[in-house]
Every structure is written in structure tokens, then in C-alpha cells.
Amino acid sequence: MTRQEPGSPAAMDRAQAWTAIDAHRQDLVRLLEELSADEWRRPSLCAGWTVRQVAAHIALQNTGWSDMPRAMVDTIRHGGMNAAIHAAACRHAELPVDVIVDEIRDRIGVWRPLPTLTHHATAIDYLVHGQDIALPLGRTLPMPPRLAALAADRVWSHGAMFHARRRLAGYRFVADDIEWAAGAGREVRGSIGALLLLLTGRPAALDRLTGPGVPALRAPAAP
């Protein structure tokens, strides 16, 4: 089980989390402002998504209840939530990049998640999708460790979110830059940011992890 000692990252309160999210939003905006036209077109860590489409998806954090009917129609039309999310991001990515960046900037200071979600989900979105953009471009976007630990706790404890506990049964994950651990079995150790990426299905994080569990995670899945 995840350790949740008094004063641990898991005890980060809502205001502290939103403050950290805002700081990360600012870092993300600065990164996006530096990208060249070629970088905006490059593939992200998300299979089938460009950097521009991932940024457009993040910009869609500005949507609200009024957009829910369109989202429901997209879900039916495209055969599922994931396909609908991709379709919405592709549409939004047709906007000029300056507009996309401005929309992300406008979200700084807004302490309100998307409908039906919580600030935990907002943290996961910004932290993970920020790396989906930065890593394949060879750029650096630091993850605040306490916020990343809060996000990792959420991913691990909610089975419907990435199915991390089921997919990664038999491993124990230990952060080496903050007090955080989850699971039982072969140890996998690294920064909390790299562990969060692994928990959310980003194999690129394996290059930043060590421990006896890593070779098995690198091995291709059995047919």
C-alpha cells in the first residue's frame, strides 16, 4: 500500500495542490512559447498524437458544462471516450499555436477542475501531458515532487484510472527523491516523476528507473 505518513506528500491539501498546479502551468507556457514550428509538428509520447494535439488537449481544460453535450455526441460518434478526446484535441489543434498557448495561460489562477473531476485529475493531466510534450523534444519540464506524489497516489488508488495497480501487480515502486512507495514485489526505483509516467503507461520512463523489476518491465508482453 502507498505510505501516507502525517505531513507526507499524500497529505498535500487542496490549496497547496492548486498553487503547485499553477506554477507548473506557468512552466508549461514558457516551454510552449519556446517551441519551433517543427517541434509543434513532432510526435508526442502519446501514440498517434502530435505535440500540437497534446497542447490543444491541455488547452481544453478551459471547457465546462456547456461543452458536455458535444462531448457526449463525440463519444457516441467515435466509439468511445478515448477516441472522442482525440477527436476534440485534433479539432482544437487547428487553432493558431498562440491561441492554444494563451488558453493554457488563461487557466493559471483558475482553481476549478473540469466537470465531474477533481484537482487530483487536473494535476495528472498537466504533469503527464507536459512530459508527453517535453520528453520527445529533448526538453526539460520539471515536475514538482509533492504534486507528482499526489498524482501518483491518485493513479495507484483509482483502478479505473490507467489500471496501474492491476497492470503492475507484482512490483514495488519506490521514489528516491521524496517519501513515496506503492505495491509489493520486485522493486522499481526512481524519481517520483518517472514513476508517475510509468504508472500512467509511458514506457519512455523506464530509462530513468532502476531496480530488479526493471528488466521484466522492459520485456515484451507475452502473446
Short mmCIF file of N, CA and C in Angstrom, two decimals, residues 124 128 151 155 161-162 164 167-168 195-202:
data_model
loop_
_atom_site.label_atom_id
_atom_site.label_comp_id
_atom_site.label_asym_id
_atom_site.label_seq_id
_atom_site.Cartn_x
_atom_site.Cartn_y
_atom_site.Cartn_z
N ILE A 124 -2.74 15.35 -12.62
CA ILE A 124 -2.29 14.27 -13.51
C ILE A 124 -2.21 14.76 -14.94
N VAL A 128 1.53 14.85 -16.56
CA VAL A 128 1.83 13.78 -17.52
C VAL A 128 1.85 14.31 -18.95
N ALA A 151 -0.36 13.05 -7.45
CA ALA A 151 -0.91 12.46 -8.68
C ALA A 151 -0.68 10.95 -8.72
N VAL A 155 -3.44 7.91 -9.16
CA VAL A 155 -3.38 6.90 -10.22
C VAL A 155 -3.38 5.50 -9.64
N MET A 161 -8.54 4.42 -13.40
CA MET A 161 -7.63 5.41 -13.98
C MET A 161 -6.30 4.75 -14.33
N PHE A 162 -6.12 4.38 -15.58
CA PHE A 162 -4.90 3.76 -16.09
C PHE A 162 -4.71 2.31 -15.64
N ALA A 164 -3.40 1.00 -13.14
CA ALA A 164 -2.00 0.82 -12.76
C ALA A 164 -1.81 -0.34 -11.78
N ARG A 167 -2.27 -3.60 -13.80
CA ARG A 167 -1.24 -3.79 -14.82
C ARG A 167 0.12 -4.08 -14.21
N LEU A 168 0.39 -3.46 -13.07
CA LEU A 168 1.73 -3.50 -12.50
C LEU A 168 1.76 -4.30 -11.19
N LEU A 195 8.28 7.61 -12.02
CA LEU A 195 7.32 6.59 -11.58
C LEU A 195 5.91 6.95 -12.01
N LEU A 196 5.54 8.24 -11.92
CA LEU A 196 4.21 8.66 -12.36
C LEU A 196 4.02 8.36 -13.85
N LEU A 197 5.05 8.60 -14.64
CA LEU A 197 4.93 8.31 -16.07
C LEU A 197 4.75 6.81 -16.31
N LEU A 198 5.47 5.99 -15.58
CA LEU A 198 5.30 4.54 -15.74
C LEU A 198 3.90 4.12 -15.33
N LEU A 199 3.41 4.63 -14.21
CA LEU A 199 2.07 4.26 -13.74
C LEU A 199 1.00 4.66 -14.75
N THR A 200 1.26 5.71 -15.51
CA THR A 200 0.27 6.16 -16.50
C THR A 200 0.55 5.61 -17.89
N GLY A 201 1.39 4.57 -17.96
CA GLY A 201 1.57 3.84 -19.21
C GLY A 201 2.58 4.42 -20.18
N ARG A 202 3.55 5.20 -19.66
CA ARG A 202 4.58 5.77 -20.53
C ARG A 202 5.87 4.96 -20.40
#
